[in-house]
Coordinates of C-alpha atoms and ligand atoms in Angstrom, one line a residue:
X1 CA -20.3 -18.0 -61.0
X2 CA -23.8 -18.1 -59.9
X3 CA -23.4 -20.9 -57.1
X4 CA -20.1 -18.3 -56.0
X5 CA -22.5 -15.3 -56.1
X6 CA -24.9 -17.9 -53.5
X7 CA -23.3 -18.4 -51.3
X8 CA -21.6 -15.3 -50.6
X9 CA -24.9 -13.6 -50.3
X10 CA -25.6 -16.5 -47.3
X11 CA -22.7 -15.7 -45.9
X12 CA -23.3 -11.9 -45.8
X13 CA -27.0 -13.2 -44.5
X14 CA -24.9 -15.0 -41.5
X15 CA -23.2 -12.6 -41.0
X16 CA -25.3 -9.7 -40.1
X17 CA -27.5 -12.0 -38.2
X18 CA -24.8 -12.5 -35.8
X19 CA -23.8 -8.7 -35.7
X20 CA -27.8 -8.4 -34.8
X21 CA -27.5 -11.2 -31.7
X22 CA -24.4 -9.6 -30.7
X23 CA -26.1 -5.9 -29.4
X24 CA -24.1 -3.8 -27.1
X25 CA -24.8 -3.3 -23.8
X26 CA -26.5 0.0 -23.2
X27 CA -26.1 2.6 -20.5
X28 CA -28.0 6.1 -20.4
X29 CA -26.9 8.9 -18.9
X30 CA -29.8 11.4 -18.3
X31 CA -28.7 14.4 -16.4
X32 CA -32.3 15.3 -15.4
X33 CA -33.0 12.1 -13.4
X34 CA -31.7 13.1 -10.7
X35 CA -31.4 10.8 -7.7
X36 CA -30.3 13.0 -5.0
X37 CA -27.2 14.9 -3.4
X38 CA -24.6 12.1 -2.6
X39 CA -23.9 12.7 0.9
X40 CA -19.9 13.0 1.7
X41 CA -20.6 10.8 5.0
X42 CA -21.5 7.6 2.7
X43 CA -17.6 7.2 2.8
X44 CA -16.8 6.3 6.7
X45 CA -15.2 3.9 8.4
X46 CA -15.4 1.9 11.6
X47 CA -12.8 1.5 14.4
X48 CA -13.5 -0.5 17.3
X49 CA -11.8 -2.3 19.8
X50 CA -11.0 -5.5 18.8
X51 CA -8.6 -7.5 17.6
X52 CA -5.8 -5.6 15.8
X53 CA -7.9 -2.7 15.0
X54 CA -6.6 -0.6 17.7
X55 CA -3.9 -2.1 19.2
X56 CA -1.0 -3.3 16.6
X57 CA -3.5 -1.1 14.0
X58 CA -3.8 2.3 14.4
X59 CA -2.0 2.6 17.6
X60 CA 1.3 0.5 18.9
X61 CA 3.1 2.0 21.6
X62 CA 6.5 1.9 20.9
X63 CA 6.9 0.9 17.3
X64 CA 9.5 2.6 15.4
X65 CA 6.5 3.0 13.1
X66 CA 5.0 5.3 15.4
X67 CA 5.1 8.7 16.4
X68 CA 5.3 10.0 19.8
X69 CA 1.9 9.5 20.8
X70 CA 1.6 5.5 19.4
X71 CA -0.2 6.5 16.4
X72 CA 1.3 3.9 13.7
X73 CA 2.6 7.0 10.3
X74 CA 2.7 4.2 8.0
X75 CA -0.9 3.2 9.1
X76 CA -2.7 6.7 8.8
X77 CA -0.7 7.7 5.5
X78 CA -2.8 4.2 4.2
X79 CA -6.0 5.8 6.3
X80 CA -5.4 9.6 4.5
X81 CA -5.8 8.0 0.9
X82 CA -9.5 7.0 1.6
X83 CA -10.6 9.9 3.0
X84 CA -12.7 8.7 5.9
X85 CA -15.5 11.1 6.0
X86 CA -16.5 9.9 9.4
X87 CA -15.4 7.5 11.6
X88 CA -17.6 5.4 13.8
X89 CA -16.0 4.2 17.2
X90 CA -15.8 2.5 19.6
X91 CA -17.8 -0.3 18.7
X92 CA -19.6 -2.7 17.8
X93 CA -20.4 -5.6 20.0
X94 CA -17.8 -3.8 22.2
X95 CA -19.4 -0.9 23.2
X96 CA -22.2 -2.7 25.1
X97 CA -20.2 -3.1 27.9
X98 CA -17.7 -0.6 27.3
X99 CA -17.3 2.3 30.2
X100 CA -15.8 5.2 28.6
X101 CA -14.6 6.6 31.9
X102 CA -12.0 3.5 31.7
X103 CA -10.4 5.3 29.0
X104 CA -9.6 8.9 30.5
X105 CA -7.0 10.3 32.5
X106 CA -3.9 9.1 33.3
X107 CA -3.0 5.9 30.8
X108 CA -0.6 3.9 33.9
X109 CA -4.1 4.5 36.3
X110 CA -7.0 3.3 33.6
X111 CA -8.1 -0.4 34.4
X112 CA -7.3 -3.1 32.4
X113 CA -10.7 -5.2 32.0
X114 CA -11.9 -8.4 30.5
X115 CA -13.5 -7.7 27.3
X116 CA -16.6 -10.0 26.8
X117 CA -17.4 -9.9 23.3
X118 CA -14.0 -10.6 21.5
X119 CA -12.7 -12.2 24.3
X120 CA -9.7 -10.2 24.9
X121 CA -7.7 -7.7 27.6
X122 CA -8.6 -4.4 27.2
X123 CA -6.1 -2.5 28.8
X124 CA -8.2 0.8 28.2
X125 CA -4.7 2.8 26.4
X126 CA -6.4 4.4 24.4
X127 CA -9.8 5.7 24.7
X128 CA -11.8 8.7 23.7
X129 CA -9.0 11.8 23.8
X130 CA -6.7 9.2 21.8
X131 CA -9.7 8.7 19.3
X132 CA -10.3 12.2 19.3
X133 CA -6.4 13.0 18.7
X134 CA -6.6 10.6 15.8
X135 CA -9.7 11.7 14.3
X136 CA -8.2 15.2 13.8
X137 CA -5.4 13.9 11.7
X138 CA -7.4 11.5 9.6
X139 CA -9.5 14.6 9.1
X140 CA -12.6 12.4 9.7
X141 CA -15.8 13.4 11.5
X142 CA -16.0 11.7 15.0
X143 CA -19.2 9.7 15.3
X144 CA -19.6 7.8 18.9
X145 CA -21.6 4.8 20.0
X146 CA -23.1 4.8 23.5
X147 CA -23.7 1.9 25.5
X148 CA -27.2 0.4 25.8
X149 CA -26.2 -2.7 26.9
X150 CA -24.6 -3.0 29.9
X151 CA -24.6 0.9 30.3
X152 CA -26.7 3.3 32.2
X153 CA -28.6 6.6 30.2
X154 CA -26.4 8.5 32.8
X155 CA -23.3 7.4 31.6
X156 CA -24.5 8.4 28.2
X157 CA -25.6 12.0 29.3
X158 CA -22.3 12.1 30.8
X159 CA -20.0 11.2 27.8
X160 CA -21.7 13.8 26.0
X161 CA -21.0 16.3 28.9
X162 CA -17.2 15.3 29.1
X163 CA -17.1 15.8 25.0
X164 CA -19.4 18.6 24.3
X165 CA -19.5 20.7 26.8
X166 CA -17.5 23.7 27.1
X167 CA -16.7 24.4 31.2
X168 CA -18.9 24.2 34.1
X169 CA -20.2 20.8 35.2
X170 CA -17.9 18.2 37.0
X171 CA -17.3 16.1 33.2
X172 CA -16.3 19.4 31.2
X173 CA -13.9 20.6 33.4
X174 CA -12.5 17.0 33.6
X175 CA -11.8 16.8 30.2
X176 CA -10.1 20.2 30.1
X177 CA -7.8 18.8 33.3
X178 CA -7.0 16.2 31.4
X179 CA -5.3 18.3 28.5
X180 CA -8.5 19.4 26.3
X181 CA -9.9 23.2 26.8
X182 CA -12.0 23.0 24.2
X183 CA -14.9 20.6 23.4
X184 CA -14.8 17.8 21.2
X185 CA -17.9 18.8 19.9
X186 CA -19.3 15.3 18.5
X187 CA -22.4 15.8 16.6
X188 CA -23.3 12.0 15.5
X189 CA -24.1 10.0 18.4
X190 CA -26.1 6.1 18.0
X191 CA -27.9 4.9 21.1
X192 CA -26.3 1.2 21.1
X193 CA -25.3 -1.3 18.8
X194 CA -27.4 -4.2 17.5
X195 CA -30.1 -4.1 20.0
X196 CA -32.0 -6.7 18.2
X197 CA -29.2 -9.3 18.2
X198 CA -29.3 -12.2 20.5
X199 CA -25.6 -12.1 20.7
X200 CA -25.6 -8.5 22.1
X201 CA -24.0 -8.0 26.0
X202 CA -27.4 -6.4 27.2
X203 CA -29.7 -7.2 24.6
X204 CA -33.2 -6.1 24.4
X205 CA -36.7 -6.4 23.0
X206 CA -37.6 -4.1 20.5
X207 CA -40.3 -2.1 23.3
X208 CA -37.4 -1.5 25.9
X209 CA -34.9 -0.9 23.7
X210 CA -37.0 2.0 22.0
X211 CA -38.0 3.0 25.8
X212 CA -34.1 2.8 27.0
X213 CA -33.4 4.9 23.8
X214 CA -35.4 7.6 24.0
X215 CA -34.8 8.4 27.5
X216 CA -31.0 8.4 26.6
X217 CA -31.8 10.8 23.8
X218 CA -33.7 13.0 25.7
X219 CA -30.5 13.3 28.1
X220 CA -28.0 13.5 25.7
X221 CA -30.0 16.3 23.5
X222 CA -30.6 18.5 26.9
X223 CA -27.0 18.4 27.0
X224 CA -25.6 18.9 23.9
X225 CA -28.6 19.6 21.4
X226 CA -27.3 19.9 18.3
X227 CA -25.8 16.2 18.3
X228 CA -27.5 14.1 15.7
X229 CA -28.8 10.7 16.8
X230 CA -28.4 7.1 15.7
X231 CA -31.0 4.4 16.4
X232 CA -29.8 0.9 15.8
X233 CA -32.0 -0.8 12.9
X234 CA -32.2 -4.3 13.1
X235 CA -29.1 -6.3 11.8
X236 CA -30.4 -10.2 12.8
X237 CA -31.4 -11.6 9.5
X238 CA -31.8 -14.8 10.7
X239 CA -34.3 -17.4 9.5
X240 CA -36.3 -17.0 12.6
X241 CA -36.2 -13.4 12.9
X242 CA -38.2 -10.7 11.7
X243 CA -36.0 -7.6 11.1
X244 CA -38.5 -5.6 9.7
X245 CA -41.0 -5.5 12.6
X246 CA -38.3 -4.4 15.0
X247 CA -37.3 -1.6 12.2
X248 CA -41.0 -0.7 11.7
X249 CA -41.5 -0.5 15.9
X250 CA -38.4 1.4 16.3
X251 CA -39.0 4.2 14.0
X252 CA -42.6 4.1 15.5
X253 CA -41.2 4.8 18.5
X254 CA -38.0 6.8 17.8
X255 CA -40.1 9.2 14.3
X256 CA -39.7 12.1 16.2
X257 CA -36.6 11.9 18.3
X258 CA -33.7 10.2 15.8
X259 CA -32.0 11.0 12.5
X260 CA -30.8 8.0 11.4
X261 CA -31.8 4.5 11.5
X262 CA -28.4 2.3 11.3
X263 CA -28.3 -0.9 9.3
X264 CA -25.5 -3.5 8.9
X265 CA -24.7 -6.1 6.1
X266 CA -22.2 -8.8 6.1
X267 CA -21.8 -10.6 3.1
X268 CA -19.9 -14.0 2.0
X269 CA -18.9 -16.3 -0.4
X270 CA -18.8 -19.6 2.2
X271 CA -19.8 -21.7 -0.3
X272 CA -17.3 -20.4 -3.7
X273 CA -20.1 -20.0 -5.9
X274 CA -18.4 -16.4 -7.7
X275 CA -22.1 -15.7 -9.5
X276 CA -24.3 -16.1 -6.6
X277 CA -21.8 -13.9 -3.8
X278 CA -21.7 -10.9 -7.1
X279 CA -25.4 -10.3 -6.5
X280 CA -25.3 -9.9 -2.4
X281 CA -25.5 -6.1 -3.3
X282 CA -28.6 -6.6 -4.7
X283 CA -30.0 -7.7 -1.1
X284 CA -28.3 -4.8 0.7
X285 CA -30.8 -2.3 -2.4
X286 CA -33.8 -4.5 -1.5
X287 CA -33.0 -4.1 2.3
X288 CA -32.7 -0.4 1.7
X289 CA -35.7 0.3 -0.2
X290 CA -38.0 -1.6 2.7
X291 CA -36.6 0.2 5.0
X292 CA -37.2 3.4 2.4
X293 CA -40.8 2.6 3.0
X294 CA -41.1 2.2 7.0
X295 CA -39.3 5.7 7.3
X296 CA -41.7 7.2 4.4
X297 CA -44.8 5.1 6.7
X298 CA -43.7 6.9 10.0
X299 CA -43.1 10.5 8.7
X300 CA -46.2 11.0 7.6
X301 CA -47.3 11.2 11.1
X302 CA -43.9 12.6 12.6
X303 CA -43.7 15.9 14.7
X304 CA -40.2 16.7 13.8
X305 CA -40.6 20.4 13.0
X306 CA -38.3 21.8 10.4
X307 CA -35.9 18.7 11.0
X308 CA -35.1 16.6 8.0
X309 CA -36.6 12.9 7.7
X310 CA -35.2 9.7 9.0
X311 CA -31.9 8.9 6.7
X312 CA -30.6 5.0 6.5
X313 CA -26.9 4.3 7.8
X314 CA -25.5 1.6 6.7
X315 CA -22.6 1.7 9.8
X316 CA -21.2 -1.5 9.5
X317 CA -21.1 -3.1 5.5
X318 CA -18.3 -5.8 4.4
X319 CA -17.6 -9.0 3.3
X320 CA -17.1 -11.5 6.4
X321 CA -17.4 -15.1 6.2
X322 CA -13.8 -16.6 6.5
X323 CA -12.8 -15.9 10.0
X324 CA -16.1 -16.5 11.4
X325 CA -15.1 -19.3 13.7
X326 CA -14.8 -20.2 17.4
X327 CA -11.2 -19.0 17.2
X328 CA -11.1 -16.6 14.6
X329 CA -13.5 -14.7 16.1
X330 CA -11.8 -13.9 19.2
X331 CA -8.5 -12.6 21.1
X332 CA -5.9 -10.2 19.8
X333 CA -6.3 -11.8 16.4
X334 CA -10.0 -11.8 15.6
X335 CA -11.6 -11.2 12.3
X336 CA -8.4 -10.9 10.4
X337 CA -10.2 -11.7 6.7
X338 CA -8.1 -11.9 3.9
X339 CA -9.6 -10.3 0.8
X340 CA -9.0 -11.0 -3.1
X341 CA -10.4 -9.5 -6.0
X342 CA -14.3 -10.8 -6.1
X343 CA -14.4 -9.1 -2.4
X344 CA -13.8 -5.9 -4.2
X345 CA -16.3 -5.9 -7.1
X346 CA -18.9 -6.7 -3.8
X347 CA -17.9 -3.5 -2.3
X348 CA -17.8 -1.6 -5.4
X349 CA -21.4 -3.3 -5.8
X350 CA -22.1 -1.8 -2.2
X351 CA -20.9 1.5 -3.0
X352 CA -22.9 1.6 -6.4
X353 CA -26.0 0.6 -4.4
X354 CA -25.3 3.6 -1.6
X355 CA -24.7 6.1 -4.5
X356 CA -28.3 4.6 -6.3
X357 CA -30.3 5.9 -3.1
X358 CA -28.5 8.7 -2.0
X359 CA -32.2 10.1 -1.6
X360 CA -32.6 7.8 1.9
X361 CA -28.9 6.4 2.8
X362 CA -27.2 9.7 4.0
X363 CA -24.1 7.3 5.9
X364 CA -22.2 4.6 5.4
X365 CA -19.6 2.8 7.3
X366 CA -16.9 0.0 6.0
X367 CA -16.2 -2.3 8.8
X368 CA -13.5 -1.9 9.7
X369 CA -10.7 0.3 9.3
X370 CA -7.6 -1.8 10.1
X371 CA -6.9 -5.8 10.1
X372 CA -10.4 -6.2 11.5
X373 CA -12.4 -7.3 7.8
X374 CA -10.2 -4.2 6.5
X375 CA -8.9 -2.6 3.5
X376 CA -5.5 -2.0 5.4
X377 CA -3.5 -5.2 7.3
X378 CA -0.7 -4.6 9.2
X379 CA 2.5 -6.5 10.8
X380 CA 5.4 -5.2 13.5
X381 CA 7.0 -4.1 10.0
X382 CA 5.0 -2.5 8.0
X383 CA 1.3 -3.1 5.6
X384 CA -0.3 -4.0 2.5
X385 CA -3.7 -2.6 1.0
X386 CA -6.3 -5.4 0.9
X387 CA -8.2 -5.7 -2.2
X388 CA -11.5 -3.8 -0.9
X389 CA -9.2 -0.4 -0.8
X390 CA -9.3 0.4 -4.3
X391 CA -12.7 0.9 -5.1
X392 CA -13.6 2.7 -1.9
X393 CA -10.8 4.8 -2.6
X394 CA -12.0 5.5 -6.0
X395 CA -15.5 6.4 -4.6
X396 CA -14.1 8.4 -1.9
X397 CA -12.3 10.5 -3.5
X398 CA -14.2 10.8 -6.5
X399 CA -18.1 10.0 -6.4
X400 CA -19.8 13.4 -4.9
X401 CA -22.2 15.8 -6.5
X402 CA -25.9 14.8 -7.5
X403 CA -26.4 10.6 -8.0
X404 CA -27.9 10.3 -11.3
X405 CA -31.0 7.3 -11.9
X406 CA -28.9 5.4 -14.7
X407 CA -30.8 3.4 -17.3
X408 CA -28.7 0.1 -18.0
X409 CA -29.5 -2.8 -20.0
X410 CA -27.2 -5.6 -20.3
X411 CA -27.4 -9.2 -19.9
X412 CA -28.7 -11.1 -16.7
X413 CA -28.4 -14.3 -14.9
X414 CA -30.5 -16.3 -12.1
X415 CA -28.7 -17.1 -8.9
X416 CA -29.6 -20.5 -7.5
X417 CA -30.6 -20.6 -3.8
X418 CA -27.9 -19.4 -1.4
X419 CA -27.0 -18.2 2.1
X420 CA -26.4 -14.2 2.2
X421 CA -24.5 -14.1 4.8
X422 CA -23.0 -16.7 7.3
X423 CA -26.5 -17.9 9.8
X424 CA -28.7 -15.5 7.5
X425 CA -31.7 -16.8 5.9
X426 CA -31.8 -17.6 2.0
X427 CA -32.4 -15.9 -1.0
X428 CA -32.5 -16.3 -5.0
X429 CA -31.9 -13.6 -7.6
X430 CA -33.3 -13.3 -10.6
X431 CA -32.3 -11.3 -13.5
X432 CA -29.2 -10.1 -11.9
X433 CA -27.3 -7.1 -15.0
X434 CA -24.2 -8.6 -15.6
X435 CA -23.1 -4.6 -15.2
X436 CA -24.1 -3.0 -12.4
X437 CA -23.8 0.7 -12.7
X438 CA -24.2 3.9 -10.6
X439 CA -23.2 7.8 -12.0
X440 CA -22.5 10.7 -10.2
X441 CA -23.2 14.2 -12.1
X442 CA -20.6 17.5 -10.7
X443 CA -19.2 20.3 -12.0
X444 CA -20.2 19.5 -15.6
X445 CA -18.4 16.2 -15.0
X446 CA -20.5 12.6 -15.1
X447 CA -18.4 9.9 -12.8
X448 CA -19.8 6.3 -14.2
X449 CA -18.7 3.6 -11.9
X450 CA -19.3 0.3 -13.5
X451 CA -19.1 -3.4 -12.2
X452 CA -18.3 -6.1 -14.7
X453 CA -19.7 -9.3 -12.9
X454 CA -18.9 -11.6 -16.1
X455 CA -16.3 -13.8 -14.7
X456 CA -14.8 -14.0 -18.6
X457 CA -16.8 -11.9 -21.0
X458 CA -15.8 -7.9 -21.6
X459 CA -19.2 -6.5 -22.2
X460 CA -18.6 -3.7 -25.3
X461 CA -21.2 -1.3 -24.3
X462 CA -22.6 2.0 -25.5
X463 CA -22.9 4.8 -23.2
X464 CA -24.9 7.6 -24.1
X465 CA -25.5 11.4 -22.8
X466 CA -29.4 11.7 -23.5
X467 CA -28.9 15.3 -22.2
X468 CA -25.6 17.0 -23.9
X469 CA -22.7 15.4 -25.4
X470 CA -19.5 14.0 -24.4
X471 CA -17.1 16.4 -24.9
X472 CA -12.8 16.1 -24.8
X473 CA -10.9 13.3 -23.2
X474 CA -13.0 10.7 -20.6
X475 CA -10.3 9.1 -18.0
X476 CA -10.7 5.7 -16.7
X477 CA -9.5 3.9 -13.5
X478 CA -10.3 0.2 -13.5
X479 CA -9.3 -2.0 -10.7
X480 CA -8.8 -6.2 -11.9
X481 CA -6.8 -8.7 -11.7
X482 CA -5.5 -11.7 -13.3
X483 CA -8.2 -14.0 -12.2
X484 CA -11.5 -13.7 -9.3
X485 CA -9.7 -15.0 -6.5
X486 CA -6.3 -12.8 -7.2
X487 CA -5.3 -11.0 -3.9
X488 CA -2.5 -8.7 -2.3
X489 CA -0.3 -9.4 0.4
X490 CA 3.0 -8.2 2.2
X491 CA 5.4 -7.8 -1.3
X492 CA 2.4 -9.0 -2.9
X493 CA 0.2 -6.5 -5.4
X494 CA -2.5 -8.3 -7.6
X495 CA -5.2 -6.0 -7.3
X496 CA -4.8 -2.3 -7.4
X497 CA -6.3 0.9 -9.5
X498 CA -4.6 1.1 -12.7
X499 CA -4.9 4.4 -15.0
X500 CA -5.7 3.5 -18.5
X501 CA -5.1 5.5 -21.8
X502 CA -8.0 8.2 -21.7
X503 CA -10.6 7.8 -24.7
X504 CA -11.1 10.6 -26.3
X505 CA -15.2 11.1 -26.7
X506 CA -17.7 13.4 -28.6
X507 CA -21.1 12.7 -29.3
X508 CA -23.8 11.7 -27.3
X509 CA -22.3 7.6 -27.7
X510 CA -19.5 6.5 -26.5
X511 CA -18.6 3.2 -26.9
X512 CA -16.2 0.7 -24.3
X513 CA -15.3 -2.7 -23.3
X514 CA -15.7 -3.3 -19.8
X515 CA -13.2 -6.2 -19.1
X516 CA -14.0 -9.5 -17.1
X517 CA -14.4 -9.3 -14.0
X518 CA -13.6 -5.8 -13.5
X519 CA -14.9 -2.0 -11.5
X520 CA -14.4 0.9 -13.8
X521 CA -14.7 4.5 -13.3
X522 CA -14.8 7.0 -15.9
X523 CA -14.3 10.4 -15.6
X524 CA -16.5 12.2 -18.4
X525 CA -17.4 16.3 -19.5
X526 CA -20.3 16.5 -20.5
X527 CA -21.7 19.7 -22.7
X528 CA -25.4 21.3 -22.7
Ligands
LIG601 O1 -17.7 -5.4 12.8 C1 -17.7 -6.6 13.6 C2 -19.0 -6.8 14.4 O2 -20.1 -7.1 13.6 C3 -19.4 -5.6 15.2 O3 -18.8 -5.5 16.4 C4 -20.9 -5.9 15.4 O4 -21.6 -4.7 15.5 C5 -21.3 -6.7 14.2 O5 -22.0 -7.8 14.5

């Protein structure tokens, strides 16, 4: 009886030392630590000319698909569902040697040119009134790129005349003969694309880039000065360069004159290692918070008079590393990535990291809309969503109001050494949360968007209100799928948002099991 009594007292002893190892995971939800207001223009999109994007994307001339101006139904009922709070356009590499006066007037009498960078013909069909046309029935802001390549400051002033001015000079009037009275009225404008890069058609050093783009600023605000401006940050992370210099002499040179400073992040997985491609939106946070400090650096001796700071833009942000070849990387079939389900918990990743400094990054743009490293992918017939469109669709239409600074404590892993992006330089991370987490306080509602990276452990975690209580019945949309490299395709649908049963909550804990693998987004009310 005695030896029975023993051992179930070591037993009970085992037990509880195991319930002790095995702590939840913890996430706090404070609604006084507040971030900042999430800015609706961290949900754009990109659409440039090349590959598919355009042509056989948003726009094929007589498809049955299409209406009667080309514009593909099937493709902007796709484009609707993430509503694309602005849309950047027309490129990209393209647009640094890209004449917008190509695309006006008559479409039989534009030229068709060589284009340089993607190595196609551009036949110059559709051009800025088409983009325009478009970007009224996405309902997206317009926001234009002006050539500082192989373009002149002229041109630029001049683009801005033929969109933004009303009637009187030679440009104005030509836009209202060619069917438009009124003004396009395009308030974000970025001087260039990727200056810094080698690769660039016109590329410059970082003094007569800054010299080339203020002069083009100064034009372009004495015709149209409310229009917001864009300087391009530095996007060549290569081993031998030095981003942050050109960032720091840029907003040296720009502090008084820009809005935003533009960023871009590609991201990959070249070498399938699942663990070490989950923390890439770590990098694009450390990025961001240098960049934080340059900005802070240069407005403390700014002369911007009542003007808000420099903001970040992250304008071009995706996963690219599969068609990065000789010849995927160019004609009418470039950069057509195909994306599964660890492609998607990177963007949510992305998304979380955007909505954690709303304070600085006031824009952000998924490259790119259609076929082009896109969340939609079309054929003569019809499309399927890619993977990537389900968690900015969730954020689009859901993450707004004030981001909240979210404690988290979960487990953690070291990356080994890896390549960020494809001819980046390398990086490790240590201590990488096995959740990654952002929340998003509105209307007495908390949004908690959570990343799962565990590729086979749910993480049971406890979530609690450390201002208020949860109150009534939380909803929760979680986008998975059976396994990391799962994917969608034409009659294919292995990764979408599925609606699970809502939990009902009260309290200030409230516990769940965030699945392998997974991005969740809850949907909580919280009461003071
Ligand atoms: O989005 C594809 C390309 O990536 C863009 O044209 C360029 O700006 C970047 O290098």
């Amino acid at each position: 009886m005695k030896m029975k009594l023993n051992i179930s007292i070591v037993l009970l002893a085992l037990l509880l030392s195991t319930v002790a190892v095995a702590q939840n995971a913890r996430i706090k939800i404070d609604l006084d630590r507040k971030v900042g207001e999430i800015d609706k223009l961290l949900y754009g999109n990109f659409v440039e000319h090349l590959g598919r994007c355009v042509y056989g994307g948003i726009y094929e001339e007589n498809s049955p698909l299409s209406d009667e101006n080309g514009f593909r139904k099937d493709v902007l009922e796709a484009v609707k569902g993430l509503n694309v709070s602005i849309t950047r356009y027309p490129g990209g590499n393209f647009v640094s040697n890209y004449h917008w006066k190509d695309g006006i007037g008559p479409k039989d009498e534009r030229p068709a040119r060589m284009e340089l960078a993607w190595a196609r013909l551009e036949s110059n069909r559709f051009g800025t009134n088409e983009f325009m046309d478009y970007a009224r029935l996405m309902g997206t802001e317009p926001y234009f790129s002006v050539n500082m390549g192989t373009g002149t400051i002229e041109e630029a002033q001049q683009w801005v005349e033929y969109c933004n001015v009303k009637e009187g000079p030679y440009y104005a009037e030509l836009r209202k003969q060619h069917g438009y009275p009124e003004p396009h009225n395009i308030k974000y404008w970025s001087l260039g694309n990727e200056m810094d890069g080698f690769w660039q058609m016109g590329h410059l050093n970082a003094e007569d880039y800054a010299k080339k783009a203020r002069e083009a600023a100064k034009l372009m605000k004495l015709t149209s000065p409310d229009i917001k401006l864009i300087a391009a940050g530095s996007s060549n992370y290569r081993p031998n360069a030095d981003p942050n210099e050109w960032n720091a002499e840029i907003l040296a040179e720009l502090r008084d004159v820009v809005d935003y400073l533009a960023l871009h992040m590609y991201v990959g997985n070249p070498e399938d290692n699942y663990y070490n491609y989950l923390s890439t939106p770590l990098v694009l946070e450390q990025r961001t918070h240098i960049v934080k400090g340059l900005i802070a650096r240069e407005m403390e001796k700014a002369n911007r008079g009542n003007r808000e700071p420099i903001y970040i833009a992250w304008d071009e942000y995706n996963s690219w590393y599969r068609a990065r070849d000789e010849e995927t990387m160019a004609g009418t079939r470039a950069l057509e990535e195909h994306y599964n389900l660890e492609d998607a918990l990177v963007i949510a990743g992305f998304l979380n990291a955007f909505v954690r400094n709303a304070d600085i990054v006031k824009m952000a743009n998924m490259a790119q809309l259609v076929n082009v490293i896109a969340p939609i992918f079309t054929n003569e017939e019809g499309l399927f969503l890619q993977t990537i469109y389900f968690p900015l669709q969730l954020f689009a239409q859901n993450v707004h109001g004030t981001s909240l600074d979210v404690f988290v404590e979960s487990e953690s892993y070291d990356t080994d050494e890896f390549f960020i992006g494809l001819g980046e330089s390398t990086t490790v991370q240590k201590d990488v949360p096995y959740l990654d987490v952002s929340a998003a306080y509105l209307d007495g509602e908390v949004i908690i968007n959570v990343v799962n990276r565990h590729k086979d452990k749910a993480i049971t975690t406890d979530i609690i209100a450390q201002t208020g209580a949860f109150d009534g019945l939380v909803e929760i949309k979680e986008v998975n799928g059976p396994g990391i490299k799962a994917r969608n395709d034409f009659g294919l649908s292995e990764v979408k948002t599925v609606t699970k049963e809502p939990v009902k909550a009260k309290g200030t804990i409230l516990t769940y099991s965030f699945p392998a693998h997974s991005f969740t987004q809850m949907r909580a009310k919280i009461k003071q």
